[in-house]
PDB file of N, CA and C in Angstrom:
ATOM      1  N   MET A   9      36.420  -8.472 -20.832  1.00  0.00           N
ATOM      2  CA  MET A   9      35.232  -9.126 -20.733  1.00  0.00           C
ATOM      3  C   MET A   9      34.111  -8.431 -21.573  1.00  0.00           C
ATOM      4  N   ASN A  10      33.267  -9.187 -22.177  1.00  0.00           N
ATOM      5  CA  ASN A  10      32.216  -8.630 -23.022  1.00  0.00           C
ATOM      6  C   ASN A  10      31.207  -7.923 -22.057  1.00  0.00           C
ATOM      7  N   PHE A  11      30.650  -6.809 -22.478  1.00  0.00           N
ATOM      8  CA  PHE A  11      29.781  -5.970 -21.674  1.00  0.00           C
ATOM      9  C   PHE A  11      28.512  -6.740 -21.266  1.00  0.00           C
ATOM     10  N   ARG A  12      27.995  -7.502 -22.237  1.00  0.00           N
ATOM     11  CA  ARG A  12      26.764  -8.304 -22.055  1.00  0.00           C
ATOM     12  C   ARG A  12      26.980  -9.324 -20.993  1.00  0.00           C
ATOM     13  N   ILE A  13      28.160 -10.033 -21.149  1.00  0.00           N
ATOM     14  CA  ILE A  13      28.452 -11.132 -20.167  1.00  0.00           C
ATOM     15  C   ILE A  13      28.620 -10.500 -18.657  1.00  0.00           C
ATOM     16  N   ALA A  14      29.214  -9.280 -18.654  1.00  0.00           N
ATOM     17  CA  ALA A  14      29.473  -8.670 -17.354  1.00  0.00           C
ATOM     18  C   ALA A  14      28.089  -8.364 -16.709  1.00  0.00           C
ATOM     19  N   ASN A  15      27.232  -7.857 -17.554  1.00  0.00           N
ATOM     20  CA  ASN A  15      25.858  -7.513 -16.998  1.00  0.00           C
ATOM     21  C   ASN A  15      25.138  -8.679 -16.531  1.00  0.00           C
ATOM     22  N   LEU A  16      25.238  -9.773 -17.299  1.00  0.00           N
ATOM     23  CA  LEU A  16      24.581 -11.083 -16.892  1.00  0.00           C
ATOM     24  C   LEU A  16      25.199 -11.631 -15.569  1.00  0.00           C
ATOM     25  N   LEU A  17      26.504 -11.465 -15.553  1.00  0.00           N
ATOM     26  CA  LEU A  17      27.208 -11.976 -14.202  1.00  0.00           C
ATOM     27  C   LEU A  17      26.747 -11.069 -13.057  1.00  0.00           C
ATOM     28  N   ALA A  18      26.710  -9.829 -13.277  1.00  0.00           N
ATOM     29  CA  ALA A  18      26.337  -8.896 -12.159  1.00  0.00           C
ATOM     30  C   ALA A  18      24.801  -9.197 -11.740  1.00  0.00           C
ATOM     31  N   GLY A  19      23.911  -9.421 -12.781  1.00  0.00           N
ATOM     32  CA  GLY A  19      22.564  -9.698 -12.400  1.00  0.00           C
ATOM     33  C   GLY A  19      22.457 -11.055 -11.763  1.00  0.00           C
ATOM     34  N   ALA A  20      23.146 -12.053 -12.190  1.00  0.00           N
ATOM     35  CA  ALA A  20      23.118 -13.430 -11.510  1.00  0.00           C
ATOM     36  C   ALA A  20      23.610 -13.281 -10.055  1.00  0.00           C
ATOM     37  N   THR A  21      24.668 -12.422  -9.900  1.00  0.00           N
ATOM     38  CA  THR A  21      25.175 -12.256  -8.509  1.00  0.00           C
ATOM     39  C   THR A  21      24.142 -11.620  -7.648  1.00  0.00           C
ATOM     40  N   LEU A  22      23.464 -10.569  -8.062  1.00  0.00           N
ATOM     41  CA  LEU A  22      22.400 -10.016  -7.363  1.00  0.00           C
ATOM     42  C   LEU A  22      21.243 -10.972  -6.917  1.00  0.00           C
ATOM     43  N   VAL A  23      20.830 -11.745  -7.911  1.00  0.00           N
ATOM     44  CA  VAL A  23      19.820 -12.651  -7.669  1.00  0.00           C
ATOM     45  C   VAL A  23      20.268 -13.674  -6.674  1.00  0.00           C
ATOM     46  N   VAL A  24      21.440 -14.200  -6.702  1.00  0.00           N
ATOM     47  CA  VAL A  24      21.891 -15.122  -5.711  1.00  0.00           C
ATOM     48  C   VAL A  24      21.990 -14.540  -4.356  1.00  0.00           C
ATOM     49  N   LEU A  25      22.596 -13.229  -4.234  1.00  0.00           N
ATOM     50  CA  LEU A  25      22.595 -12.596  -2.887  1.00  0.00           C
ATOM     51  C   LEU A  25      21.282 -12.349  -2.285  1.00  0.00           C
ATOM     52  N   ALA A  26      20.278 -11.970  -3.183  1.00  0.00           N
ATOM     53  CA  ALA A  26      18.959 -11.786  -2.674  1.00  0.00           C
ATOM     54  C   ALA A  26      18.288 -13.000  -2.249  1.00  0.00           C
ATOM     55  N   PHE A  27      18.536 -14.112  -2.955  1.00  0.00           N
ATOM     56  CA  PHE A  27      18.100 -15.401  -2.514  1.00  0.00           C
ATOM     57  C   PHE A  27      18.640 -15.864  -1.200  1.00  0.00           C
ATOM     58  N   LEU A  28      19.939 -15.709  -1.034  1.00  0.00           N
ATOM     59  CA  LEU A  28      20.593 -16.016   0.160  1.00  0.00           C
ATOM     60  C   LEU A  28      20.115 -15.106   1.309  1.00  0.00           C
ATOM     61  N   SER A  29      19.859 -13.964   1.072  1.00  0.00           N
ATOM     62  CA  SER A  29      19.266 -12.994   2.080  1.00  0.00           C
ATOM     63  C   SER A  29      17.954 -13.421   2.453  1.00  0.00           C
ATOM     64  N   LEU A  30      17.096 -13.791   1.563  1.00  0.00           N
ATOM     65  CA  LEU A  30      15.770 -14.276   1.963  1.00  0.00           C
ATOM     66  C   LEU A  30      15.817 -15.589   2.754  1.00  0.00           C
ATOM     67  N   LEU A  31      16.609 -16.498   2.363  1.00  0.00           N
ATOM     68  CA  LEU A  31      16.865 -17.674   3.137  1.00  0.00           C
ATOM     69  C   LEU A  31      17.325 -17.444   4.488  1.00  0.00           C
ATOM     70  N   ASN A  32      18.265 -16.511   4.623  1.00  0.00           N
ATOM     71  CA  ASN A  32      18.698 -16.207   5.987  1.00  0.00           C
ATOM     72  C   ASN A  32      17.529 -15.589   6.882  1.00  0.00           C
ATOM     73  N   LEU A  33      16.659 -14.771   6.233  1.00  0.00           N
ATOM     74  CA  LEU A  33      15.488 -14.168   6.911  1.00  0.00           C
ATOM     75  C   LEU A  33      14.514 -15.187   7.296  1.00  0.00           C
ATOM     76  N   LYS A  34      14.375 -16.123   6.361  1.00  0.00           N
ATOM     77  CA  LYS A  34      13.444 -17.216   6.670  1.00  0.00           C
ATOM     78  C   LYS A  34      13.976 -18.024   7.966  1.00  0.00           C
ATOM     79  N   SER A  35      15.153 -18.297   7.977  1.00  0.00           N
ATOM     80  CA  SER A  35      15.776 -18.953   9.080  1.00  0.00           C
ATOM     81  C   SER A  35      15.526 -18.195  10.436  1.00  0.00           C
ATOM     82  N   ALA A  36      15.813 -16.868  10.315  1.00  0.00           N
ATOM     83  CA  ALA A  36      15.612 -16.014  11.624  1.00  0.00           C
ATOM     84  C   ALA A  36      14.068 -16.001  11.930  1.00  0.00           C
ATOM     85  N   ASP A  37      13.153 -16.027  11.001  1.00  0.00           N
ATOM     86  CA  ASP A  37      11.754 -15.960  11.218  1.00  0.00           C
ATOM     87  C   ASP A  37      11.295 -17.281  11.844  1.00  0.00           C
ATOM     88  N   PHE A  38      12.020 -18.335  11.599  1.00  0.00           N
ATOM     89  CA  PHE A  38      11.664 -19.685  12.241  1.00  0.00           C
ATOM     90  C   PHE A  38      11.769 -19.584  13.804  1.00  0.00           C
ATOM     91  N   TYR A  39      12.706 -18.804  14.266  1.00  0.00           N
ATOM     92  CA  TYR A  39      12.923 -18.733  15.698  1.00  0.00           C
ATOM     93  C   TYR A  39      12.106 -17.570  16.347  1.00  0.00           C
ATOM     94  N   THR A  40      11.704 -16.513  15.520  1.00  0.00           N
ATOM     95  CA  THR A  40      10.944 -15.469  16.137  1.00  0.00           C
ATOM     96  C   THR A  40       9.477 -15.625  15.877  1.00  0.00           C
ATOM     97  N   GLY A  41       9.054 -16.595  15.056  1.00  0.00           N
ATOM     98  CA  GLY A  41       7.585 -16.824  14.659  1.00  0.00           C
ATOM     99  C   GLY A  41       7.115 -15.753  13.760  1.00  0.00           C
ATOM    100  N   GLY A  42       7.992 -14.872  13.157  1.00  0.00           N
ATOM    101  CA  GLY A  42       7.516 -13.854  12.229  1.00  0.00           C
ATOM    102  C   GLY A  42       7.384 -14.376  10.871  1.00  0.00           C
ATOM    103  N   ARG A  43       6.878 -13.465   9.928  1.00  0.00           N
ATOM    104  CA  ARG A  43       6.589 -13.863   8.585  1.00  0.00           C
ATOM    105  C   ARG A  43       7.129 -12.762   7.727  1.00  0.00           C
ATOM    106  N   LEU A  44       8.274 -12.116   8.112  1.00  0.00           N
ATOM    107  CA  LEU A  44       8.865 -11.080   7.426  1.00  0.00           C
ATOM    108  C   LEU A  44       9.466 -11.512   6.080  1.00  0.00           C
ATOM    109  N   HIS A  45       9.899 -12.768   6.022  1.00  0.00           N
ATOM    110  CA  HIS A  45      10.455 -13.275   4.790  1.00  0.00           C
ATOM    111  C   HIS A  45       9.456 -13.235   3.591  1.00  0.00           C
ATOM    112  N   GLU A  46       8.195 -13.412   3.957  1.00  0.00           N
ATOM    113  CA  GLU A  46       7.199 -13.410   2.850  1.00  0.00           C
ATOM    114  C   GLU A  46       7.070 -11.987   2.289  1.00  0.00           C
ATOM    115  N   THR A  47       6.913 -11.033   3.085  1.00  0.00           N
ATOM    116  CA  THR A  47       6.794  -9.642   2.526  1.00  0.00           C
ATOM    117  C   THR A  47       8.144  -9.182   1.814  1.00  0.00           C
ATOM    118  N   GLN A  48       9.267  -9.715   2.362  1.00  0.00           N
ATOM    119  CA  GLN A  48      10.456  -9.381   1.619  1.00  0.00           C
ATOM    120  C   GLN A  48      10.608 -10.050   0.236  1.00  0.00           C
ATOM    121  N   THR A  49      10.033 -11.239   0.241  1.00  0.00           N
ATOM    122  CA  THR A  49      10.000 -11.918  -1.124  1.00  0.00           C
ATOM    123  C   THR A  49       9.106 -11.292  -2.081  1.00  0.00           C
ATOM    124  N   VAL A  50       7.989 -10.794  -1.631  1.00  0.00           N
ATOM    125  CA  VAL A  50       7.141 -10.030  -2.532  1.00  0.00           C
ATOM    126  C   VAL A  50       7.904  -8.791  -3.014  1.00  0.00           C
ATOM    127  N   TRP A  51       8.463  -8.047  -2.162  1.00  0.00           N
ATOM    128  CA  TRP A  51       9.179  -6.845  -2.558  1.00  0.00           C
ATOM    129  C   TRP A  51      10.403  -7.088  -3.480  1.00  0.00           C
ATOM    130  N   PHE A  52      10.995  -8.177  -3.248  1.00  0.00           N
ATOM    131  CA  PHE A  52      12.141  -8.595  -4.081  1.00  0.00           C
ATOM    132  C   PHE A  52      11.667  -8.843  -5.570  1.00  0.00           C
ATOM    133  N   LEU A  53      10.432  -9.516  -5.656  1.00  0.00           N
ATOM    134  CA  LEU A  53       9.912  -9.779  -6.961  1.00  0.00           C
ATOM    135  C   LEU A  53       9.381  -8.404  -7.577  1.00  0.00           C
ATOM    136  N   VAL A  54       8.810  -7.541  -6.863  1.00  0.00           N
ATOM    137  CA  VAL A  54       8.334  -6.278  -7.399  1.00  0.00           C
ATOM    138  C   VAL A  54       9.569  -5.538  -7.906  1.00  0.00           C
ATOM    139  N   GLY A  55      10.623  -5.550  -7.089  1.00  0.00           N
ATOM    140  CA  GLY A  55      11.742  -4.758  -7.442  1.00  0.00           C
ATOM    141  C   GLY A  55      12.487  -5.353  -8.775  1.00  0.00           C
ATOM    142  N   PHE A  56      12.358  -6.667  -8.915  1.00  0.00           N
ATOM    143  CA  PHE A  56      12.955  -7.385 -10.018  1.00  0.00           C
ATOM    144  C   PHE A  56      12.234  -6.927 -11.235  1.00  0.00           C
ATOM    145  N   VAL A  57      10.869  -6.892 -11.154  1.00  0.00           N
ATOM    146  CA  VAL A  57      10.098  -6.518 -12.304  1.00  0.00           C
ATOM    147  C   VAL A  57      10.288  -5.088 -12.729  1.00  0.00           C
ATOM    148  N   VAL A  58      10.412  -4.186 -11.641  1.00  0.00           N
ATOM    149  CA  VAL A  58      10.772  -2.738 -11.949  1.00  0.00           C
ATOM    150  C   VAL A  58      12.119  -2.634 -12.652  1.00  0.00           C
ATOM    151  N   LEU A  59      13.125  -3.373 -12.150  1.00  0.00           N
ATOM    152  CA  LEU A  59      14.328  -3.394 -12.702  1.00  0.00           C
ATOM    153  C   LEU A  59      14.323  -3.867 -14.106  1.00  0.00           C
ATOM    154  N   PHE A  60      13.582  -4.834 -14.508  1.00  0.00           N
ATOM    155  CA  PHE A  60      13.514  -5.375 -15.837  1.00  0.00           C
ATOM    156  C   PHE A  60      12.885  -4.357 -16.743  1.00  0.00           C
ATOM    157  N   VAL A  61      11.765  -3.733 -16.300  1.00  0.00           N
ATOM    158  CA  VAL A  61      11.096  -2.694 -17.051  1.00  0.00           C
ATOM    159  C   VAL A  61      11.969  -1.582 -17.350  1.00  0.00           C
ATOM    160  N   ALA A  62      12.689  -1.102 -16.300  1.00  0.00           N
ATOM    161  CA  ALA A  62      13.565   0.179 -16.342  1.00  0.00           C
ATOM    162  C   ALA A  62      14.757  -0.197 -17.329  1.00  0.00           C
ATOM    163  N   SER A  63      15.226  -1.372 -17.345  1.00  0.00           N
ATOM    164  CA  SER A  63      16.392  -1.740 -18.318  1.00  0.00           C
ATOM    165  C   SER A  63      15.914  -1.733 -19.783  1.00  0.00           C
ATOM    166  N   ARG A  64      14.570  -1.828 -19.961  1.00  0.00           N
ATOM    167  CA  ARG A  64      14.107  -1.715 -21.405  1.00  0.00           C
ATOM    168  C   ARG A  64      13.916  -0.391 -21.835  1.00  0.00           C
ATOM    169  N   ILE A  65      13.866   0.676 -21.046  1.00  0.00           N
ATOM    170  CA  ILE A  65      13.647   2.067 -21.307  1.00  0.00           C
ATOM    171  C   ILE A  65      14.946   2.713 -21.811  1.00  0.00           C
ATOM    172  N   GLU A  66      14.787   3.405 -22.902  1.00  0.00           N
ATOM    173  CA  GLU A  66      15.976   4.077 -23.485  1.00  0.00           C
ATOM    174  C   GLU A  66      16.557   5.159 -22.553  1.00  0.00           C
ATOM    175  N   LEU A  67      17.858   5.260 -22.495  1.00  0.00           N
ATOM    176  CA  LEU A  67      18.501   6.140 -21.546  1.00  0.00           C
ATOM    177  C   LEU A  67      18.167   7.665 -21.750  1.00  0.00           C
ATOM    178  N   VAL A  68      17.773   8.009 -22.917  1.00  0.00           N
ATOM    179  CA  VAL A  68      17.405   9.410 -23.264  1.00  0.00           C
ATOM    180  C   VAL A  68      16.156   9.817 -22.373  1.00  0.00           C
ATOM    181  N   TYR A  69      15.314   8.912 -22.028  1.00  0.00           N
ATOM    182  CA  TYR A  69      14.143   9.300 -21.180  1.00  0.00           C
ATOM    183  C   TYR A  69      14.515   9.494 -19.767  1.00  0.00           C
ATOM    184  N   PHE A  70      15.504   8.833 -19.281  1.00  0.00           N
ATOM    185  CA  PHE A  70      16.110   9.031 -17.974  1.00  0.00           C
ATOM    186  C   PHE A  70      16.828  10.424 -17.897  1.00  0.00           C
ATOM    187  N   GLU A  71      17.558  10.597 -18.982  1.00  0.00           N
ATOM    188  CA  GLU A  71      18.335  11.955 -19.021  1.00  0.00           C
ATOM    189  C   GLU A  71      17.352  13.140 -19.050  1.00  0.00           C
ATOM    190  N   ARG A  72      16.152  12.948 -19.626  1.00  0.00           N
ATOM    191  CA  ARG A  72      15.230  14.106 -19.744  1.00  0.00           C
ATOM    192  C   ARG A  72      14.756  14.471 -18.400  1.00  0.00           C
ATOM    193  N   PHE A  73      14.595  13.521 -17.422  1.00  0.00           N
ATOM    194  CA  PHE A  73      14.062  13.829 -16.152  1.00  0.00           C
ATOM    195  C   PHE A  73      15.081  13.863 -15.031  1.00  0.00           C
ATOM    196  N   ALA A  74      16.408  13.892 -15.379  1.00  0.00           N
ATOM    197  CA  ALA A  74      17.466  13.912 -14.398  1.00  0.00           C
ATOM    198  C   ALA A  74      17.420  15.166 -13.528  1.00  0.00           C
ATOM    199  N   VAL A  75      17.363  16.258 -14.162  1.00  0.00           N
ATOM    200  CA  VAL A  75      17.428  17.572 -13.356  1.00  0.00           C
ATOM    201  C   VAL A  75      16.161  17.757 -12.566  1.00  0.00           C
ATOM    202  N   PRO A  76      14.920  17.503 -13.139  1.00  0.00           N
ATOM    203  CA  PRO A  76      13.703  17.640 -12.186  1.00  0.00           C
ATOM    204  C   PRO A  76      13.766  16.718 -10.994  1.00  0.00           C
ATOM    205  N   LEU A  77      14.224  15.487 -11.213  1.00  0.00           N
ATOM    206  CA  LEU A  77      14.359  14.582 -10.094  1.00  0.00           C
ATOM    207  C   LEU A  77      15.439  15.027  -9.130  1.00  0.00           C
ATOM    208  N   LEU A  78      16.518  15.532  -9.603  1.00  0.00           N
ATOM    209  CA  LEU A  78      17.495  16.055  -8.678  1.00  0.00           C
ATOM    210  C   LEU A  78      16.958  17.210  -7.826  1.00  0.00           C
ATOM    211  N   VAL A  79      16.260  18.040  -8.484  1.00  0.00           N
ATOM    212  CA  VAL A  79      15.692  19.308  -7.685  1.00  0.00           C
ATOM    213  C   VAL A  79      14.643  18.712  -6.673  1.00  0.00           C
ATOM    214  N   ALA A  80      13.818  17.799  -7.090  1.00  0.00           N
ATOM    215  CA  ALA A  80      12.819  17.182  -6.210  1.00  0.00           C
ATOM    216  C   ALA A  80      13.538  16.526  -4.997  1.00  0.00           C
ATOM    217  N   THR A  81      14.578  15.781  -5.280  1.00  0.00           N
ATOM    218  CA  THR A  81      15.298  15.099  -4.182  1.00  0.00           C
ATOM    219  C   THR A  81      15.825  16.088  -3.204  1.00  0.00           C
ATOM    220  N   VAL A  82      16.411  17.093  -3.612  1.00  0.00           N
ATOM    221  CA  VAL A  82      17.057  18.081  -2.770  1.00  0.00           C
ATOM    222  C   VAL A  82      15.888  18.808  -1.958  1.00  0.00           C
ATOM    223  N   LEU A  83      14.791  19.107  -2.562  1.00  0.00           N
ATOM    224  CA  LEU A  83      13.714  19.660  -1.807  1.00  0.00           C
ATOM    225  C   LEU A  83      13.104  18.848  -0.689  1.00  0.00           C
ATOM    226  N   VAL A  84      13.040  17.467  -1.102  1.00  0.00           N
ATOM    227  CA  VAL A  84      12.556  16.627   0.022  1.00  0.00           C
ATOM    228  C   VAL A  84      13.547  16.412   1.126  1.00  0.00           C
ATOM    229  N   LEU A  85      14.898  16.430   0.816  1.00  0.00           N
ATOM    230  CA  LEU A  85      15.941  16.405   1.828  1.00  0.00           C
ATOM    231  C   LEU A  85      15.767  17.657   2.797  1.00  0.00           C
ATOM    232  N   LEU A  86      15.613  18.840   2.140  1.00  0.00           N
ATOM    233  CA  LEU A  86      15.452  20.082   2.923  1.00  0.00           C
ATOM    234  C   LEU A  86      14.126  20.041   3.710  1.00  0.00           C
ATOM    235  N   LEU A  87      13.177  19.435   3.126  1.00  0.00           N
ATOM    236  CA  LEU A  87      11.835  19.331   3.893  1.00  0.00           C
ATOM    237  C   LEU A  87      11.992  18.414   5.066  1.00  0.00           C
ATOM    238  N   THR A  88      12.879  17.420   4.950  1.00  0.00           N
ATOM    239  CA  THR A  88      13.095  16.498   6.152  1.00  0.00           C
ATOM    240  C   THR A  88      13.746  17.291   7.350  1.00  0.00           C
ATOM    241  N   LEU A  89      14.536  18.292   6.988  1.00  0.00           N
ATOM    242  CA  LEU A  89      15.100  19.089   8.109  1.00  0.00           C
ATOM    243  C   LEU A  89      14.080  19.994   8.691  1.00  0.00           C
ATOM    244  N   VAL A  90      13.102  20.316   8.048  1.00  0.00           N
ATOM    245  CA  VAL A  90      12.067  21.242   8.573  1.00  0.00           C
ATOM    246  C   VAL A  90      10.957  20.491   9.356  1.00  0.00           C
ATOM    247  N   ILE A  91      10.413  19.500   8.670  1.00  0.00           N
ATOM    248  CA  ILE A  91       9.229  18.779   9.316  1.00  0.00           C
ATOM    249  C   ILE A  91       9.537  17.262   9.626  1.00  0.00           C
ATOM    250  N   GLY A  92      10.829  16.921   9.601  1.00  0.00           N
ATOM    251  CA  GLY A  92      11.179  15.546   9.989  1.00  0.00           C
ATOM    252  C   GLY A  92      10.927  15.207  11.412  1.00  0.00           C
ATOM    253  N   LYS A  93      10.649  13.862  11.435  1.00  0.00           N
ATOM    254  CA  LYS A  93      10.492  13.353  12.779  1.00  0.00           C
ATOM    255  C   LYS A  93      11.780  12.868  13.489  1.00  0.00           C
ATOM    256  N   GLU A  94      12.034  13.204  14.738  1.00  0.00           N
ATOM    257  CA  GLU A  94      13.160  12.924  15.335  1.00  0.00           C
ATOM    258  C   GLU A  94      13.102  11.473  15.941  1.00  0.00           C
ATOM    259  N   VAL A  95      14.065  10.626  15.456  1.00  0.00           N
ATOM    260  CA  VAL A  95      14.128   9.237  16.025  1.00  0.00           C
ATOM    261  C   VAL A  95      15.539   9.043  16.443  1.00  0.00           C
ATOM    262  N   ASN A  96      15.672   8.600  17.742  1.00  0.00           N
ATOM    263  CA  ASN A  96      17.095   8.334  18.288  1.00  0.00           C
ATOM    264  C   ASN A  96      17.980   9.483  17.996  1.00  0.00           C
ATOM    265  N   HIS A  97      17.518  10.732  18.320  1.00  0.00           N
ATOM    266  CA  HIS A  97      18.323  11.969  18.168  1.00  0.00           C
ATOM    267  C   HIS A  97      18.780  12.339  16.781  1.00  0.00           C
ATOM    268  N   ALA A  98      18.091  11.769  15.718  1.00  0.00           N
ATOM    269  CA  ALA A  98      18.314  12.088  14.422  1.00  0.00           C
ATOM    270  C   ALA A  98      16.965  12.395  13.682  1.00  0.00           C
ATOM    271  N   ARG A  99      16.989  13.540  12.954  1.00  0.00           N
ATOM    272  CA  ARG A  99      15.857  14.037  12.287  1.00  0.00           C
ATOM    273  C   ARG A  99      15.917  13.524  10.800  1.00  0.00           C
ATOM    274  N   ARG A 100      15.494  12.361  10.541  1.00  0.00           N
ATOM    275  CA  ARG A 100      15.665  11.702   9.256  1.00  0.00           C
ATOM    276  C   ARG A 100      14.419  11.047   8.647  1.00  0.00           C
ATOM    277  N   TRP A 101      13.326  11.219   9.295  1.00  0.00           N
ATOM    278  CA  TRP A 101      12.039  10.657   8.817  1.00  0.00           C
ATOM    279  C   TRP A 101      10.970  11.521   8.621  1.00  0.00           C
ATOM    280  N   ILE A 102      10.259  11.421   7.508  1.00  0.00           N
ATOM    281  CA  ILE A 102       9.042  12.225   7.384  1.00  0.00           C
ATOM    282  C   ILE A 102       7.812  11.279   7.590  1.00  0.00           C
ATOM    283  N   GLU A 103       6.972  11.693   8.526  1.00  0.00           N
ATOM    284  CA  GLU A 103       5.825  10.883   8.733  1.00  0.00           C
ATOM    285  C   GLU A 103       4.765  11.045   7.602  1.00  0.00           C
ATOM    286  N   LEU A 104       4.436   9.937   7.013  1.00  0.00           N
ATOM    287  CA  LEU A 104       3.468   9.935   5.913  1.00  0.00           C
ATOM    288  C   LEU A 104       2.026   9.843   6.360  1.00  0.00           C
ATOM    289  N   PHE A 105       1.719   9.105   7.436  1.00  0.00           N
ATOM    290  CA  PHE A 105       0.403   8.852   7.965  1.00  0.00           C
ATOM    291  C   PHE A 105       0.285   9.162   9.350  1.00  0.00           C
TER     292      PHE A 105
END
């Protein structure tokens, strides 16, 4: 299969799955009276825009920041062990506010 067609098929699959997830969430909100589907729709659109912008950036730029981002990620994981908030007997959350 052509690489471009495979990417388009994967992207279309993600969009369809996201749409079905939002539809399912709207159905659940109907019974609970919530409005979570609206915020999830906004975040889906924001994520789609970020995905599109990131796909236009050359891979060399991501390779340049790979090691610093890896180090930062490991430091934040270790920080979680030190100052993390315990929820349900698991220390996995950092309180931001």
